[in-house]
Amino acid sequence: MTERTTATLGPARTDAPAVPAARRGSVTGSSRWLRAFPADEDPVARLVCFPHAGGTATAFADLAAALPDDIALLAVQYPGRQDRRGEDCAADVTEVAEATAAALGPYTGRPLFLLGHSMGALAAFETARLLARQSVVARLFVSAARPPADDWQEPDLDSLDDEAVVAGLRRLGGVPEALLAEPDLRAEVLRLLRADHRMLRRYRCEPDTALAVPLTVLLAEDDPKNTADQMRGWARHTSAAHTLAVHPGGHFALTERAGQSARLLAGRIREDLAVRTAGPPADLVREIYLAGPDGRSSRLSTDLTTLQESARQVLAPSAYGYVVGDAGSGATGRGNREAFDRWRIVPRMLRGITRRDLGVRLFGQDLAAPVLLAPVAAQTVVHPSGELASVGGATDVGLPFVLSSFSSHSMEEAAAAAGSQPRWFQLYWPSDLTLAESLVRRAEAAGYGALVLTVDNPAFGYRPTDLDHGYLPFLHGAGLANFTSDPVFNAALPPGAGPREAVAHWAAVSANPALTWDRLPWLRRLTDLPLLVKGVLHPDDARAALAHGADGVIVSNHGGRQLDGTVAALDCLPAVRAAVGDGAPVLVDSGVRTGADVVKALALGADAVLLGRPYLYGLALDGRDGVRHVLRCLLAELDLALTLGGCGSVRDLTPELLAPAGPLAVPGQAAVPGQAAAPRQD
């Protein structure tokens, strides 16, 4: 029993704001399949809405009225109802999708956002598949609907009498009793509902069917039909970002609470439009010059290498030591920077570069640039908003972040702050396998697009700065939010446990030094998320990671914080790339500070880099705005480096762009950083 119809009537709005009469006016027909509600003549985007089973285009009238004037709403009108009463009802979801995709042809000059409610989610999904080649669908919203490959467990309404069907409608709530009390209207409701249910029950979708379109799942808190666990499967039907937005109300909250729904939808739409319309990152330079010395949006230096000293002046000594502290003598940290300095860029001239493409595609996700925010634990140590500010700064510039297991805000809170922005979850594999599974399941449900398993931390490194201050943030409760919000973790605490007991239990289960490669397949079987192993330096370990189920590796020595005297991550990158070949993504972190560093890493074989400490310095200095400043500067320098180096795309960066420091090698002879070129033999 699923759907409600508003064949002629609709639910009363409970929260929609007052709107101009023009937006409340009658629907104008644009085709047999689409109904256009009055809006601006030149909207910035269009929201295309697919009704529930038994529903009509007018079900979205209140939502259209509540949307901002520059977002137009088109509603799909299925055959067999209202002005299409004389037509047979559709027999197949594909029929609806094909007709709708064709009808949307005149509207593809602006981004299209598709929204399907309940059964309409399947029609919206199939329509998005048909429009995929045109790249006109900016996002798919699905409301009150299970994933398309799942068994919806719908009864055969043709086998139920009218009273049983009506009872099911009442259970979902929101059905106007006046509509059910009038015999002719009630008969019309049941006719449409049964016809659409036949179409719904015939629908089939393969489990591996996926869109390359961002997806937002809308789930009402009191929906009697759907739960967060049931919605989790939508993640496998998109290769782009996936988010779950929980909102108040029941099964029909989308249309019954039009004002609430309009705010949620408009917010997501504006975020997507901002990313689409953003200018080249290098525009930051022009922006600063035009603003003059007193008009800059940020007072932080544009030299990112100076921000560490600025952060030292505002942080408590213990917090500063925690952020900058390296293992032992700091040789590994220094080596990371020296490795970048051993390479020099050899730019090429007159390449006609007028436009640059920073975009990359990883695990089916389109990323605006080959840069992600590295996972850093306990960020409230440097700023009260911690990870939420960092996530906000990343979202402002369209970059993904990787959330640490040891974050000071839960993964659900961070996901909500990210909205539609792609994000990954970093896992420190706990010794309690049930807890490990719970963390992974929560990451899936919260829309994280990949799982990053960090393997270079079986124990904390020997860090003199922390030891001298006797300071570890976790012992003070920072960085434990993913654990203290976890039902499995909390179930293991004794009755009446307080913060002290929680810290003690975390210390007992958070690490798993007994892990070996043969345990990795268990994690691989646990989730369909792309799995990366972080902390790999040796080529044989990279091969082992892929052989045991990983989809990619991150070359890293933990930024120099674990083992003193470790080889630099960048020095290991070419060998790891050679070991895994071109078939698996290879990322790198540890020592990245500038846009030029990103160029060098990509030229040596990385698909993307993870940036760590610099954004933390921005966080310490100016919260979200500080993080945004750091990222904008990094991307601006990267953008300009492509132009000045003679490359139109990050995909053009190859080892030929680099040379070791010192005299340029003779053409045709290999060069090794730090070694003089061999004399030419004539």
PDB file of N, CA and C in Angstrom, residues 151-217:
ATOM      1  N   ASP A 151      13.394  -4.605  -3.890  1.00  0.00           N
ATOM      2  CA  ASP A 151      12.004  -5.054  -3.930  1.00  0.00           C
ATOM      3  C   ASP A 151      11.196  -4.128  -3.028  1.00  0.00           C
ATOM      4  N   TRP A 152      10.306  -3.362  -3.601  1.00  0.00           N
ATOM      5  CA  TRP A 152       9.510  -2.424  -2.819  1.00  0.00           C
ATOM      6  C   TRP A 152       8.441  -3.119  -1.981  1.00  0.00           C
ATOM      7  N   GLN A 153       8.261  -4.407  -2.207  1.00  0.00           N
ATOM      8  CA  GLN A 153       7.324  -5.216  -1.412  1.00  0.00           C
ATOM      9  C   GLN A 153       5.910  -4.615  -1.432  1.00  0.00           C
ATOM     10  N   GLU A 154       5.509  -4.203  -2.624  1.00  0.00           N
ATOM     11  CA  GLU A 154       4.182  -3.614  -2.777  1.00  0.00           C
ATOM     12  C   GLU A 154       3.132  -4.694  -3.006  1.00  0.00           C
ATOM     13  N   PRO A 155       1.977  -4.579  -2.389  1.00  0.00           N
ATOM     14  CA  PRO A 155       0.910  -5.554  -2.620  1.00  0.00           C
ATOM     15  C   PRO A 155       0.271  -5.337  -3.989  1.00  0.00           C
ATOM     16  N   ASP A 156      -0.398  -6.334  -4.474  1.00  0.00           N
ATOM     17  CA  ASP A 156      -1.159  -6.239  -5.712  1.00  0.00           C
ATOM     18  C   ASP A 156      -2.501  -5.605  -5.373  1.00  0.00           C
ATOM     19  N   LEU A 157      -2.665  -4.335  -5.695  1.00  0.00           N
ATOM     20  CA  LEU A 157      -3.895  -3.644  -5.329  1.00  0.00           C
ATOM     21  C   LEU A 157      -5.113  -4.200  -6.048  1.00  0.00           C
ATOM     22  N   ASP A 158      -4.894  -4.833  -7.206  1.00  0.00           N
ATOM     23  CA  ASP A 158      -6.028  -5.426  -7.914  1.00  0.00           C
ATOM     24  C   ASP A 158      -6.621  -6.601  -7.143  1.00  0.00           C
ATOM     25  N   SER A 159      -5.848  -7.151  -6.209  1.00  0.00           N
ATOM     26  CA  SER A 159      -6.350  -8.283  -5.418  1.00  0.00           C
ATOM     27  C   SER A 159      -7.014  -7.825  -4.121  1.00  0.00           C
ATOM     28  N   LEU A 160      -6.997  -6.510  -3.840  1.00  0.00           N
ATOM     29  CA  LEU A 160      -7.574  -5.973  -2.609  1.00  0.00           C
ATOM     30  C   LEU A 160      -8.878  -5.255  -2.914  1.00  0.00           C
ATOM     31  N   ASP A 161      -9.815  -5.330  -1.969  1.00  0.00           N
ATOM     32  CA  ASP A 161     -11.053  -4.586  -2.173  1.00  0.00           C
ATOM     33  C   ASP A 161     -10.823  -3.108  -1.863  1.00  0.00           C
ATOM     34  N   ASP A 162     -11.821  -2.285  -2.206  1.00  0.00           N
ATOM     35  CA  ASP A 162     -11.665  -0.842  -2.066  1.00  0.00           C
ATOM     36  C   ASP A 162     -11.387  -0.433  -0.634  1.00  0.00           C
ATOM     37  N   GLU A 163     -12.037  -1.053   0.319  1.00  0.00           N
ATOM     38  CA  GLU A 163     -11.857  -0.654   1.713  1.00  0.00           C
ATOM     39  C   GLU A 163     -10.430  -0.897   2.177  1.00  0.00           C
ATOM     40  N   ALA A 164      -9.830  -1.995   1.731  1.00  0.00           N
ATOM     41  CA  ALA A 164      -8.450  -2.293   2.124  1.00  0.00           C
ATOM     42  C   ALA A 164      -7.485  -1.267   1.532  1.00  0.00           C
ATOM     43  N   VAL A 165      -7.729  -0.879   0.272  1.00  0.00           N
ATOM     44  CA  VAL A 165      -6.870   0.116  -0.357  1.00  0.00           C
ATOM     45  C   VAL A 165      -7.005   1.467   0.352  1.00  0.00           C
ATOM     46  N   VAL A 166      -8.236   1.867   0.662  1.00  0.00           N
ATOM     47  CA  VAL A 166      -8.465   3.137   1.341  1.00  0.00           C
ATOM     48  C   VAL A 166      -7.832   3.127   2.727  1.00  0.00           C
ATOM     49  N   ALA A 167      -7.898   1.992   3.410  1.00  0.00           N
ATOM     50  CA  ALA A 167      -7.269   1.899   4.728  1.00  0.00           C
ATOM     51  C   ALA A 167      -5.763   2.131   4.627  1.00  0.00           C
ATOM     52  N   GLY A 168      -5.153   1.611   3.574  1.00  0.00           N
ATOM     53  CA  GLY A 168      -3.727   1.839   3.373  1.00  0.00           C
ATOM     54  C   GLY A 168      -3.414   3.295   3.103  1.00  0.00           C
ATOM     55  N   LEU A 169      -4.289   3.962   2.359  1.00  0.00           N
ATOM     56  CA  LEU A 169      -4.099   5.387   2.106  1.00  0.00           C
ATOM     57  C   LEU A 169      -4.158   6.181   3.398  1.00  0.00           C
ATOM     58  N   ARG A 170      -5.115   5.848   4.226  1.00  0.00           N
ATOM     59  CA  ARG A 170      -5.248   6.578   5.487  1.00  0.00           C
ATOM     60  C   ARG A 170      -4.040   6.343   6.397  1.00  0.00           C
ATOM     61  N   ARG A 171      -3.452   5.174   6.307  1.00  0.00           N
ATOM     62  CA  ARG A 171      -2.284   4.884   7.153  1.00  0.00           C
ATOM     63  C   ARG A 171      -1.120   5.813   6.817  1.00  0.00           C
ATOM     64  N   LEU A 172      -0.985   6.173   5.552  1.00  0.00           N
ATOM     65  CA  LEU A 172       0.093   7.071   5.159  1.00  0.00           C
ATOM     66  C   LEU A 172      -0.195   8.513   5.544  1.00  0.00           C
ATOM     67  N   GLY A 173      -1.448   8.842   5.801  1.00  0.00           N
ATOM     68  CA  GLY A 173      -1.792  10.180   6.267  1.00  0.00           C
ATOM     69  C   GLY A 173      -1.868  11.190   5.147  1.00  0.00           C
ATOM     70  N   GLY A 174      -2.566  12.307   5.468  1.00  0.00           N
ATOM     71  CA  GLY A 174      -2.596  13.423   4.542  1.00  0.00           C
ATOM     72  C   GLY A 174      -3.630  13.350   3.449  1.00  0.00           C
ATOM     73  N   VAL A 175      -4.424  12.278   3.379  1.00  0.00           N
ATOM     74  CA  VAL A 175      -5.435  12.162   2.340  1.00  0.00           C
ATOM     75  C   VAL A 175      -6.673  12.950   2.756  1.00  0.00           C
ATOM     76  N   PRO A 176      -7.103  13.909   1.976  1.00  0.00           N
ATOM     77  CA  PRO A 176      -8.311  14.657   2.345  1.00  0.00           C
ATOM     78  C   PRO A 176      -9.514  13.728   2.462  1.00  0.00           C
ATOM     79  N   GLU A 177     -10.157  13.738   3.604  1.00  0.00           N
ATOM     80  CA  GLU A 177     -11.313  12.867   3.799  1.00  0.00           C
ATOM     81  C   GLU A 177     -12.442  13.224   2.836  1.00  0.00           C
ATOM     82  N   ALA A 178     -12.538  14.502   2.490  1.00  0.00           N
ATOM     83  CA  ALA A 178     -13.587  14.899   1.552  1.00  0.00           C
ATOM     84  C   ALA A 178     -13.434  14.184   0.219  1.00  0.00           C
ATOM     85  N   LEU A 179     -12.214  13.951  -0.164  1.00  0.00           N
ATOM     86  CA  LEU A 179     -11.955  13.261  -1.423  1.00  0.00           C
ATOM     87  C   LEU A 179     -12.392  11.801  -1.347  1.00  0.00           C
ATOM     88  N   LEU A 180     -12.142  11.161  -0.201  1.00  0.00           N
ATOM     89  CA  LEU A 180     -12.507   9.759  -0.047  1.00  0.00           C
ATOM     90  C   LEU A 180     -13.990   9.571   0.243  1.00  0.00           C
ATOM     91  N   ALA A 181     -14.639  10.608   0.762  1.00  0.00           N
ATOM     92  CA  ALA A 181     -16.059  10.491   1.107  1.00  0.00           C
ATOM     93  C   ALA A 181     -16.963  10.623  -0.105  1.00  0.00           C
ATOM     94  N   GLU A 182     -16.505  11.294  -1.154  1.00  0.00           N
ATOM     95  CA  GLU A 182     -17.307  11.471  -2.359  1.00  0.00           C
ATOM     96  C   GLU A 182     -17.136  10.257  -3.266  1.00  0.00           C
ATOM     97  N   PRO A 183     -18.183   9.488  -3.548  1.00  0.00           N
ATOM     98  CA  PRO A 183     -18.053   8.223  -4.295  1.00  0.00           C
ATOM     99  C   PRO A 183     -17.342   8.370  -5.638  1.00  0.00           C
ATOM    100  N   ASP A 184     -17.680   9.407  -6.422  1.00  0.00           N
ATOM    101  CA  ASP A 184     -17.064   9.531  -7.739  1.00  0.00           C
ATOM    102  C   ASP A 184     -15.573   9.847  -7.632  1.00  0.00           C
ATOM    103  N   LEU A 185     -15.232  10.753  -6.698  1.00  0.00           N
ATOM    104  CA  LEU A 185     -13.819  11.084  -6.521  1.00  0.00           C
ATOM    105  C   LEU A 185     -13.037   9.897  -5.968  1.00  0.00           C
ATOM    106  N   ARG A 186     -13.646   9.206  -5.030  1.00  0.00           N
ATOM    107  CA  ARG A 186     -12.987   8.018  -4.464  1.00  0.00           C
ATOM    108  C   ARG A 186     -12.739   6.974  -5.548  1.00  0.00           C
ATOM    109  N   ALA A 187     -13.700   6.768  -6.422  1.00  0.00           N
ATOM    110  CA  ALA A 187     -13.531   5.796  -7.508  1.00  0.00           C
ATOM    111  C   ALA A 187     -12.387   6.214  -8.435  1.00  0.00           C
ATOM    112  N   GLU A 188     -12.282   7.524  -8.686  1.00  0.00           N
ATOM    113  CA  GLU A 188     -11.208   8.012  -9.539  1.00  0.00           C
ATOM    114  C   GLU A 188      -9.844   7.812  -8.875  1.00  0.00           C
ATOM    115  N   VAL A 189      -9.783   8.085  -7.596  1.00  0.00           N
ATOM    116  CA  VAL A 189      -8.547   7.855  -6.853  1.00  0.00           C
ATOM    117  C   VAL A 189      -8.100   6.404  -6.980  1.00  0.00           C
ATOM    118  N   LEU A 190      -9.007   5.491  -6.735  1.00  0.00           N
ATOM    119  CA  LEU A 190      -8.653   4.070  -6.745  1.00  0.00           C
ATOM    120  C   LEU A 190      -8.307   3.594  -8.151  1.00  0.00           C
ATOM    121  N   ARG A 191      -8.994   4.126  -9.164  1.00  0.00           N
ATOM    122  CA  ARG A 191      -8.669   3.742 -10.547  1.00  0.00           C
ATOM    123  C   ARG A 191      -7.226   4.106 -10.888  1.00  0.00           C
ATOM    124  N   LEU A 192      -6.842   5.346 -10.593  1.00  0.00           N
ATOM    125  CA  LEU A 192      -5.481   5.785 -10.903  1.00  0.00           C
ATOM    126  C   LEU A 192      -4.446   5.046 -10.072  1.00  0.00           C
ATOM    127  N   LEU A 193      -4.755   4.859  -8.801  1.00  0.00           N
ATOM    128  CA  LEU A 193      -3.806   4.203  -7.923  1.00  0.00           C
ATOM    129  C   LEU A 193      -3.526   2.782  -8.370  1.00  0.00           C
ATOM    130  N   ARG A 194      -4.552   2.061  -8.717  1.00  0.00           N
ATOM    131  CA  ARG A 194      -4.359   0.671  -9.162  1.00  0.00           C
ATOM    132  C   ARG A 194      -3.588   0.623 -10.484  1.00  0.00           C
ATOM    133  N   ALA A 195      -3.912   1.533 -11.399  1.00  0.00           N
ATOM    134  CA  ALA A 195      -3.210   1.538 -12.684  1.00  0.00           C
ATOM    135  C   ALA A 195      -1.727   1.840 -12.499  1.00  0.00           C
ATOM    136  N   ASP A 196      -1.407   2.833 -11.684  1.00  0.00           N
ATOM    137  CA  ASP A 196       0.001   3.178 -11.466  1.00  0.00           C
ATOM    138  C   ASP A 196       0.733   2.092 -10.704  1.00  0.00           C
ATOM    139  N   HIS A 197       0.013   1.393  -9.816  1.00  0.00           N
ATOM    140  CA  HIS A 197       0.645   0.294  -9.086  1.00  0.00           C
ATOM    141  C   HIS A 197       1.015  -0.853 -10.001  1.00  0.00           C
ATOM    142  N   ARG A 198       0.241  -1.068 -11.030  1.00  0.00           N
ATOM    143  CA  ARG A 198       0.616  -2.115 -11.992  1.00  0.00           C
ATOM    144  C   ARG A 198       1.933  -1.745 -12.660  1.00  0.00           C
ATOM    145  N   MET A 199       2.073  -0.476 -13.020  1.00  0.00           N
ATOM    146  CA  MET A 199       3.330  -0.005 -13.619  1.00  0.00           C
ATOM    147  C   MET A 199       4.482  -0.151 -12.631  1.00  0.00           C
ATOM    148  N   LEU A 200       4.254   0.211 -11.378  1.00  0.00           N
ATOM    149  CA  LEU A 200       5.287   0.112 -10.356  1.00  0.00           C
ATOM    150  C   LEU A 200       5.740  -1.326 -10.160  1.00  0.00           C
ATOM    151  N   ARG A 201       4.806  -2.248 -10.120  1.00  0.00           N
ATOM    152  CA  ARG A 201       5.143  -3.654  -9.854  1.00  0.00           C
ATOM    153  C   ARG A 201       5.879  -4.295 -11.032  1.00  0.00           C
ATOM    154  N   ARG A 202       5.714  -3.749 -12.233  1.00  0.00           N
ATOM    155  CA  ARG A 202       6.416  -4.300 -13.404  1.00  0.00           C
ATOM    156  C   ARG A 202       7.860  -3.804 -13.485  1.00  0.00           C
ATOM    157  N   TYR A 203       8.170  -2.746 -12.796  1.00  0.00           N
ATOM    158  CA  TYR A 203       9.477  -2.104 -12.946  1.00  0.00           C
ATOM    159  C   TYR A 203      10.599  -2.997 -12.427  1.00  0.00           C
ATOM    160  N   ARG A 204      11.714  -3.029 -13.173  1.00  0.00           N
ATOM    161  CA  ARG A 204      12.900  -3.774 -12.761  1.00  0.00           C
ATOM    162  C   ARG A 204      14.136  -2.924 -13.041  1.00  0.00           C
ATOM    163  N   CYS A 205      15.112  -3.019 -12.153  1.00  0.00           N
ATOM    164  CA  CYS A 205      16.367  -2.284 -12.311  1.00  0.00           C
ATOM    165  C   CYS A 205      17.508  -3.166 -11.816  1.00  0.00           C
ATOM    166  N   GLU A 206      18.576  -3.237 -12.594  1.00  0.00           N
ATOM    167  CA  GLU A 206      19.735  -4.030 -12.196  1.00  0.00           C
ATOM    168  C   GLU A 206      20.463  -3.356 -11.026  1.00  0.00           C
ATOM    169  N   PRO A 207      21.000  -4.152 -10.098  1.00  0.00           N
ATOM    170  CA  PRO A 207      21.658  -3.562  -8.913  1.00  0.00           C
ATOM    171  C   PRO A 207      22.835  -2.658  -9.232  1.00  0.00           C
ATOM    172  N   ASP A 208      23.522  -2.885 -10.376  1.00  0.00           N
ATOM    173  CA  ASP A 208      24.711  -2.090 -10.683  1.00  0.00           C
ATOM    174  C   ASP A 208      24.403  -0.903 -11.591  1.00  0.00           C
ATOM    175  N   THR A 209      23.137  -0.602 -11.804  1.00  0.00           N
ATOM    176  CA  THR A 209      22.774   0.549 -12.628  1.00  0.00           C
ATOM    177  C   THR A 209      23.076   1.836 -11.869  1.00  0.00           C
ATOM    178  N   ALA A 210      23.898   2.700 -12.460  1.00  0.00           N
ATOM    179  CA  ALA A 210      24.327   3.900 -11.746  1.00  0.00           C
ATOM    180  C   ALA A 210      24.341   5.102 -12.678  1.00  0.00           C
ATOM    181  N   LEU A 211      24.017   6.247 -12.115  1.00  0.00           N
ATOM    182  CA  LEU A 211      24.093   7.530 -12.795  1.00  0.00           C
ATOM    183  C   LEU A 211      25.396   8.232 -12.442  1.00  0.00           C
ATOM    184  N   ALA A 212      25.878   9.070 -13.348  1.00  0.00           N
ATOM    185  CA  ALA A 212      27.003   9.946 -13.023  1.00  0.00           C
ATOM    186  C   ALA A 212      26.456  11.320 -12.644  1.00  0.00           C
ATOM    187  N   VAL A 213      25.449  11.321 -11.786  1.00  0.00           N
ATOM    188  CA  VAL A 213      24.736  12.535 -11.395  1.00  0.00           C
ATOM    189  C   VAL A 213      24.656  12.569  -9.872  1.00  0.00           C
ATOM    190  N   PRO A 214      24.936  13.700  -9.231  1.00  0.00           N
ATOM    191  CA  PRO A 214      24.768  13.785  -7.777  1.00  0.00           C
ATOM    192  C   PRO A 214      23.337  13.452  -7.373  1.00  0.00           C
ATOM    193  N   LEU A 215      23.206  12.838  -6.219  1.00  0.00           N
ATOM    194  CA  LEU A 215      21.911  12.331  -5.776  1.00  0.00           C
ATOM    195  C   LEU A 215      21.652  12.756  -4.337  1.00  0.00           C
ATOM    196  N   THR A 216      20.475  13.307  -4.087  1.00  0.00           N
ATOM    197  CA  THR A 216      20.046  13.635  -2.729  1.00  0.00           C
ATOM    198  C   THR A 216      18.784  12.858  -2.422  1.00  0.00           C
ATOM    199  N   VAL A 217      18.818  12.086  -1.357  1.00  0.00           N
ATOM    200  CA  VAL A 217      17.669  11.305  -0.911  1.00  0.00           C
ATOM    201  C   VAL A 217      16.972  12.076   0.205  1.00  0.00           C
TER     202      VAL A 217
END
